[in-house]
Short mmCIF file of C-alpha atoms in Angstrom, two decimals:
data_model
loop_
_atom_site.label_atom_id
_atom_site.label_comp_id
_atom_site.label_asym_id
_atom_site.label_seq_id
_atom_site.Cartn_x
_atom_site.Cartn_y
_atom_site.Cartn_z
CA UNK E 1 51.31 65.98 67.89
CA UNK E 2 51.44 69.00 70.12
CA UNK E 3 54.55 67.85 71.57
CA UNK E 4 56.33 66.85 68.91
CA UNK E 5 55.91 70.47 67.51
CA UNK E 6 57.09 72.01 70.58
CA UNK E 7 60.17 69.52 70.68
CA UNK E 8 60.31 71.07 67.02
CA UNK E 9 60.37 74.76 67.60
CA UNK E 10 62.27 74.00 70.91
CA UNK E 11 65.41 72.15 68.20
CA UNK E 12 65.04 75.44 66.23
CA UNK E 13 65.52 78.30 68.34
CA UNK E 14 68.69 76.02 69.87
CA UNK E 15 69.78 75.69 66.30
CA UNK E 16 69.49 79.57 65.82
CA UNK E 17 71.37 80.51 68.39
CA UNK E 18 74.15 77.63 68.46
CA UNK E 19 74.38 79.35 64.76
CA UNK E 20 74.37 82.81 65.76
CA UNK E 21 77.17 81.84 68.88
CA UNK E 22 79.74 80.39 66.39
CA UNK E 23 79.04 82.84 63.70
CA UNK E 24 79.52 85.66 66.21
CA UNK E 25 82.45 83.70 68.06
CA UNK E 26 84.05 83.52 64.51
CA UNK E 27 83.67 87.18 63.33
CA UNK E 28 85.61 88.32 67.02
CA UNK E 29 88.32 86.05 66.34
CA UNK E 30 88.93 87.11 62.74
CA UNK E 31 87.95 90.58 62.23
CA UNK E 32 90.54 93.12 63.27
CA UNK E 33 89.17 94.97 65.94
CA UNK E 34 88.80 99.40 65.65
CA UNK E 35 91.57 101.09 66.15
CA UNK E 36 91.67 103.35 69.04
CA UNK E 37 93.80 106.28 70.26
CA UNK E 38 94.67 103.94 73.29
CA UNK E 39 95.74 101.56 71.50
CA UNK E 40 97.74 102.59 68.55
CA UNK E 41 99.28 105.78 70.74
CA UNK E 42 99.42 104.00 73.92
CA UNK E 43 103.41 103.31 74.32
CA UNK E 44 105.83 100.41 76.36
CA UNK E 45 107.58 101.74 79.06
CA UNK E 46 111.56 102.92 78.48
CA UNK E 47 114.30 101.58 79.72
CA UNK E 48 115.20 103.76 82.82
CA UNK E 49 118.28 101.72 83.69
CA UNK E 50 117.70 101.11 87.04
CA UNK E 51 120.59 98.89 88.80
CA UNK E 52 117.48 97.03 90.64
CA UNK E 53 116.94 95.27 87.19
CA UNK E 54 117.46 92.18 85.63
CA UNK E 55 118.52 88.86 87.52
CA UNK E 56 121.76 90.12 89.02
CA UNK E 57 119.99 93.78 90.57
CA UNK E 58 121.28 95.30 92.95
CA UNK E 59 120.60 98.69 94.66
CA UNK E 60 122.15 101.45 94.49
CA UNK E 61 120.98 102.96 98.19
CA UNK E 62 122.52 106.45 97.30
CA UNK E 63 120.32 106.56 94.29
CA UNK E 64 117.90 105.20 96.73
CA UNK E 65 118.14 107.54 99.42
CA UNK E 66 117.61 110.62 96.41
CA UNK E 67 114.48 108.63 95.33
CA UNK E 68 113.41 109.10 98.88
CA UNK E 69 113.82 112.89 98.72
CA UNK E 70 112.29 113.46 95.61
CA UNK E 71 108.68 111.34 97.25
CA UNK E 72 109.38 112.90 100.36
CA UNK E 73 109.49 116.57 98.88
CA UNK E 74 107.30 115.76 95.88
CA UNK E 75 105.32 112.72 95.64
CA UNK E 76 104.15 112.71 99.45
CA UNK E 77 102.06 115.82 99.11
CA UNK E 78 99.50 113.29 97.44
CA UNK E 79 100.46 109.78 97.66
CA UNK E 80 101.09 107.72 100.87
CA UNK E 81 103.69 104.99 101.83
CA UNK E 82 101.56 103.17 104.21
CA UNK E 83 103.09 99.78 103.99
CA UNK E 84 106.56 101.23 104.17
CA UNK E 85 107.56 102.29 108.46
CA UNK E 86 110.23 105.25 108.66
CA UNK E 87 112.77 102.02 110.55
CA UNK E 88 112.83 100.82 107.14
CA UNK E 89 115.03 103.64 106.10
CA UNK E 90 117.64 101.95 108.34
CA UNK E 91 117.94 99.25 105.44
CA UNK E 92 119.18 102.28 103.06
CA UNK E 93 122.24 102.74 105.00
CA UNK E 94 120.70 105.49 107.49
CA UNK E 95 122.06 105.35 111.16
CA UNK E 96 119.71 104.62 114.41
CA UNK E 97 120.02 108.84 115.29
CA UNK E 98 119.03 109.86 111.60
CA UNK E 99 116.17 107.39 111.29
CA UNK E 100 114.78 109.25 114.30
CA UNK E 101 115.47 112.73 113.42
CA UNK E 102 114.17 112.09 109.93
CA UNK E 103 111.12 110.69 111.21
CA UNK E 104 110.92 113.40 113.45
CA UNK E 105 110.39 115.44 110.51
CA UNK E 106 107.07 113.85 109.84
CA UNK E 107 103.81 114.52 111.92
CA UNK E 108 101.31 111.82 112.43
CA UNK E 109 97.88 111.67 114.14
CA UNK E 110 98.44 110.90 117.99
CA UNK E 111 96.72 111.69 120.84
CA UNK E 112 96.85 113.92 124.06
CA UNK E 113 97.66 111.75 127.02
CA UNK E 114 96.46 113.86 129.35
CA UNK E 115 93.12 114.68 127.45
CA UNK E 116 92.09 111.98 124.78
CA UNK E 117 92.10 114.55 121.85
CA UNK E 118 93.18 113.56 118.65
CA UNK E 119 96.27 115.63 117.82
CA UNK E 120 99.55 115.30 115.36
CA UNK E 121 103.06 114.67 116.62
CA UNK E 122 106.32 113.91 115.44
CA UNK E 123 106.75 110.23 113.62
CA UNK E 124 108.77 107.47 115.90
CA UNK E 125 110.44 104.89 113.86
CA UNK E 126 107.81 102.69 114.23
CA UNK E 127 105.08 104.31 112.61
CA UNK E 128 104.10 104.34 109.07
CA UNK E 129 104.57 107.20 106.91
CA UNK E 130 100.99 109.29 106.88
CA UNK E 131 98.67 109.77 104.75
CA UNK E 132 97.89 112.80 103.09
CA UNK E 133 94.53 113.10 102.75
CA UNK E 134 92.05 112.21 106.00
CA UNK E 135 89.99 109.74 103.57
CA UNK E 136 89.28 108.71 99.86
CA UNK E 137 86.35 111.66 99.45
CA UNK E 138 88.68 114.24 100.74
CA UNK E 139 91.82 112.83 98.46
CA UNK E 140 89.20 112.56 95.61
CA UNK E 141 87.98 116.00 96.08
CA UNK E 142 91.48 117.42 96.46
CA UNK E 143 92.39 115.50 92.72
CA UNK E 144 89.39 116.31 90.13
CA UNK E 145 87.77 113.14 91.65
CA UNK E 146 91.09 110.65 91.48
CA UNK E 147 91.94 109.01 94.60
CA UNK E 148 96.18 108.92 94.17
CA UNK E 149 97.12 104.93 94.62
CA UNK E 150 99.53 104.66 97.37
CA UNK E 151 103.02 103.85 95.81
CA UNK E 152 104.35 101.13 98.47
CA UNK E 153 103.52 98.17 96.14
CA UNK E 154 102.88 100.50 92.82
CA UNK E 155 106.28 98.77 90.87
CA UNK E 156 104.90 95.63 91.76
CA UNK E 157 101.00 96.21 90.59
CA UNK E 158 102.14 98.25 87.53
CA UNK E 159 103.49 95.82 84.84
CA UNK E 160 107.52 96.61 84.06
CA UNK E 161 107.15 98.82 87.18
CA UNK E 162 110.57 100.63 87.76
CA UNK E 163 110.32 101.57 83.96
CA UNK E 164 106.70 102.58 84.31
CA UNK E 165 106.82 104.89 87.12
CA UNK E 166 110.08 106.64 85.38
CA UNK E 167 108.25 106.55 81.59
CA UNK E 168 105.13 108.26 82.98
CA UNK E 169 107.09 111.18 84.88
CA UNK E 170 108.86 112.28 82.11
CA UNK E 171 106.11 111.37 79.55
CA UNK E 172 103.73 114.54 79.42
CA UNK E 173 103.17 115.67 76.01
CA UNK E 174 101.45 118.44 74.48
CA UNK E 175 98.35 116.17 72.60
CA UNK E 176 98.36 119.17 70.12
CA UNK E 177 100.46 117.75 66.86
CA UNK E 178 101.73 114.19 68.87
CA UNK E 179 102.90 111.85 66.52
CA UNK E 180 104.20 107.68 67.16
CA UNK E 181 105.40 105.83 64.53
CA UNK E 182 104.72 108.34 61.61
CA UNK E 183 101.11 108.26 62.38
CA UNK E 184 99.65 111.87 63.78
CA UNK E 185 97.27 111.75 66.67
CA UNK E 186 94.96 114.91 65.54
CA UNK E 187 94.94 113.46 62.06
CA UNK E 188 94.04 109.53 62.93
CA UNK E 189 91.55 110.65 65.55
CA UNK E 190 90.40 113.83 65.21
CA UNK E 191 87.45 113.52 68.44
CA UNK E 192 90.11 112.51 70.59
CA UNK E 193 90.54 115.35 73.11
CA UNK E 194 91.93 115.72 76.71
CA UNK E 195 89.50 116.70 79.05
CA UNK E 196 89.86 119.35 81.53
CA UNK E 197 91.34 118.55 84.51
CA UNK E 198 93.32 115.58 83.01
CA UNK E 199 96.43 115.94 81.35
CA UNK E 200 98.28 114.01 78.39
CA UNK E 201 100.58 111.20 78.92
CA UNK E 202 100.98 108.42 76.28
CA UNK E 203 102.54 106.16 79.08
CA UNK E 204 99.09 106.16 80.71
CA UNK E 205 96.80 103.03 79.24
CA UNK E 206 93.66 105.59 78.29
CA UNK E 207 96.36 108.13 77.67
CA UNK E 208 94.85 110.69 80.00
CA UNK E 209 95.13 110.90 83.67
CA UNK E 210 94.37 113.07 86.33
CA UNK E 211 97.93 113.72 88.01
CA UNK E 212 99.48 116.86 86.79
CA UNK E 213 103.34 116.75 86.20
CA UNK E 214 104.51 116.43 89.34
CA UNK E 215 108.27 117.22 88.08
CA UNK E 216 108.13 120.32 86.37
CA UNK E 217 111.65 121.72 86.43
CA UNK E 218 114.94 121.18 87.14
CA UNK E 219 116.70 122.11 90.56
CA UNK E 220 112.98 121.54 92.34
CA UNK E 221 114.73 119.30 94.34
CA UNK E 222 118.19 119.81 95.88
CA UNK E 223 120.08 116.87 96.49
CA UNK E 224 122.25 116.04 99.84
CA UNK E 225 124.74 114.45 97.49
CA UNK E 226 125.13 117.04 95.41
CA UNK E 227 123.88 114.95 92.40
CA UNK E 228 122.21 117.63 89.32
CA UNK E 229 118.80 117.29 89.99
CA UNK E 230 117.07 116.94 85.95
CA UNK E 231 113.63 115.92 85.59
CA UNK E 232 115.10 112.91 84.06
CA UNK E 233 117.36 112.55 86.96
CA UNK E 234 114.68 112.88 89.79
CA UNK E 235 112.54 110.25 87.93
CA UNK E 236 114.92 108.21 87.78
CA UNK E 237 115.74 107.90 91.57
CA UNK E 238 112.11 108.10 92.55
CA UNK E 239 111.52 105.34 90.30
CA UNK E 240 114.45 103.36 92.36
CA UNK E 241 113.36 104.37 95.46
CA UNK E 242 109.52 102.73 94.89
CA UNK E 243 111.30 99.39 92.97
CA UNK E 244 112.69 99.80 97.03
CA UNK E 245 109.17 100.12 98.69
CA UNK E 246 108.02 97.21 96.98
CA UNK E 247 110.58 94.99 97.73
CA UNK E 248 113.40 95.88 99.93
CA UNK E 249 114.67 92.25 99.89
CA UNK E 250 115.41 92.08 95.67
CA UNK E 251 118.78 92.39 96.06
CA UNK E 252 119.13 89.54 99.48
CA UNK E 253 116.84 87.54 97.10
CA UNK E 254 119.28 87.77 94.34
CA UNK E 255 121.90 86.72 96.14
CA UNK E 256 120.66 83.85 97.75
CA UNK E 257 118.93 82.21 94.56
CA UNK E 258 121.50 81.92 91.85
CA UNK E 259 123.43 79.90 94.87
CA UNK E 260 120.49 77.73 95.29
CA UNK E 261 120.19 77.61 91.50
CA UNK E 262 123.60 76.29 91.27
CA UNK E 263 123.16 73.56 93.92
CA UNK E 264 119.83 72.27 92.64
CA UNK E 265 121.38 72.13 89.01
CA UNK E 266 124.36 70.15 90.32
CA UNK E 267 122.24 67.93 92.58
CA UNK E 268 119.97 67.15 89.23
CA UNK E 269 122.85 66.29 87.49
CA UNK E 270 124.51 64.06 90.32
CA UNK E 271 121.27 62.22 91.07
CA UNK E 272 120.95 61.17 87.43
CA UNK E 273 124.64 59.94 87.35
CA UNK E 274 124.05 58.10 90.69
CA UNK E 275 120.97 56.66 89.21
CA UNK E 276 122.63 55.54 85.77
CA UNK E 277 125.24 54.03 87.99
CA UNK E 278 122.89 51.73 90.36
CA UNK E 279 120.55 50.63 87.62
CA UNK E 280 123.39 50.27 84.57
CA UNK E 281 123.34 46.35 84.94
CA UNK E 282 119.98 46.62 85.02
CA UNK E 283 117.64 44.73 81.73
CA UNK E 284 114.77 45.66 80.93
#
């Protein structure tokens, strides 16, 4: 008797909570979930027209090689290239002598020879570009806590990537009377606030983030080519210049496929000719 009560209760609590499971399961998949500031303000990347996109990209290395000024001036103050090595440049349509003098430009930790110190001396083609911080807790301290991603592989890890990078440079806003869509961010969420230290960028999933604009005017950068250097402008080319970083062979890629596309569509097509033509007399 004893067990067939436990066998009892036992069948009931599994019947409460297979209950409770579906009923639960049900109410996620139906009920709309609360709106949030992230989500109804949070906005898709725009189209920064890179030449990189779409099947048929291409680069444009002077474009390129601008990008490279702008993270070299800008962007490197915080964020490091370390999977990218200053011969790579070459690939942009640099020569041999200005690879070396512009990694010259660089210093990297070295040592002394003739003592076994640590020291920093000029890049060699070979190395990496530095990083500018000595570790995480020193780049964390250095950004209200933030560690700033390295950007080698960011286009690739950041979905729509070219588009992102360019969309969240130029999209700081003032929080302070935003609006999307007719809808008014102080008025749909009033508690939603910007903490100190962070700054405003609807781009950004949780629409704040720690990095302050890092293009801020105009003319902050001044172009070899002679190219008007807009905020727009810059972001633009930066934006190129990491689509670049994360993979220099698009374009070689490109170029071979379609080809390759071509032949395995006209292969497809001859092998089912060939096989209609051996098995035609065929009966089943």
């Amino acid at each position: 008797m004893a067990r067939l009560i436990a066998i009892l209760v036992g069948l009931g609590f599994v019947i409460i909570l297979a209950y409770s499971f579906v009923v639960g399961a049900y109410t996620a998949a139906t009920d709309d979930a609360a709106p949030t500031a992230e989500h109804e303000f949070h906005l898709h990347p725009r189209d920064a027209h890179l030449q990189s996109a779409g099947w048929t990209g291409t680069f444009d290395y002077q474009q390129v090689q601008r990008g490279y000024q702008v993270y070299k001036e800008v962007c490197s103050a915080c964020h490091s290239l370390r999977h990218v090595a200053f011969r790579n440049l070459a690939e942009l349509g640099y020569t041999e002598a200005e690879v070396k003098a512009e990694a010259a430009t660089w210093q990297v930790p070295g040592i002394n020879p003739a003592t076994g110190e640590p020291v920093m001396r000029p890049a060699l083609p070979t190395d990496v570009f530095p990083l500018p911080y000595a570790n995480n807790v020193a780049a964390a301290a250095a950004n209200n806590n933030a560690v700033p991603p390295d950007l080698s592989l960011i286009t690739k890890a950041r979905h729509d990537g070219g588009n992102y990078v360019y969309s969240l440079l130029t999209g700081y806003r003032d929080p302070a009377g935003y609006t999307h869509d007719g809808m008014s961010l102080n008025e749909e969420f009033p508690d939603f606030t910007t903490p100190t230290g962070l700054h405003f960028n609807p781009y950004f999933p949780n629409l704040n983030l720690a990095m302050a604009p890092p293009l801020t005017s105009a003319g902050q950068v001044t172009y070899a080519d002679g190219t008007e250097a807009t905020v727009d402008q810059m972001a633009q080319d930066v934006a190129a210049f990491l689509v670049w970083t994360a993979e220099p062979t698009l374009q070689k890629r490109h170029q071979t496929g379609f080809p390759v596309v071509l032949f395995l569509i006209f292969a497809t097509v001859l092998g089912f000719l060939a096989y209609r033509n051996v098995w035609r007399n065929v009966k089943h």
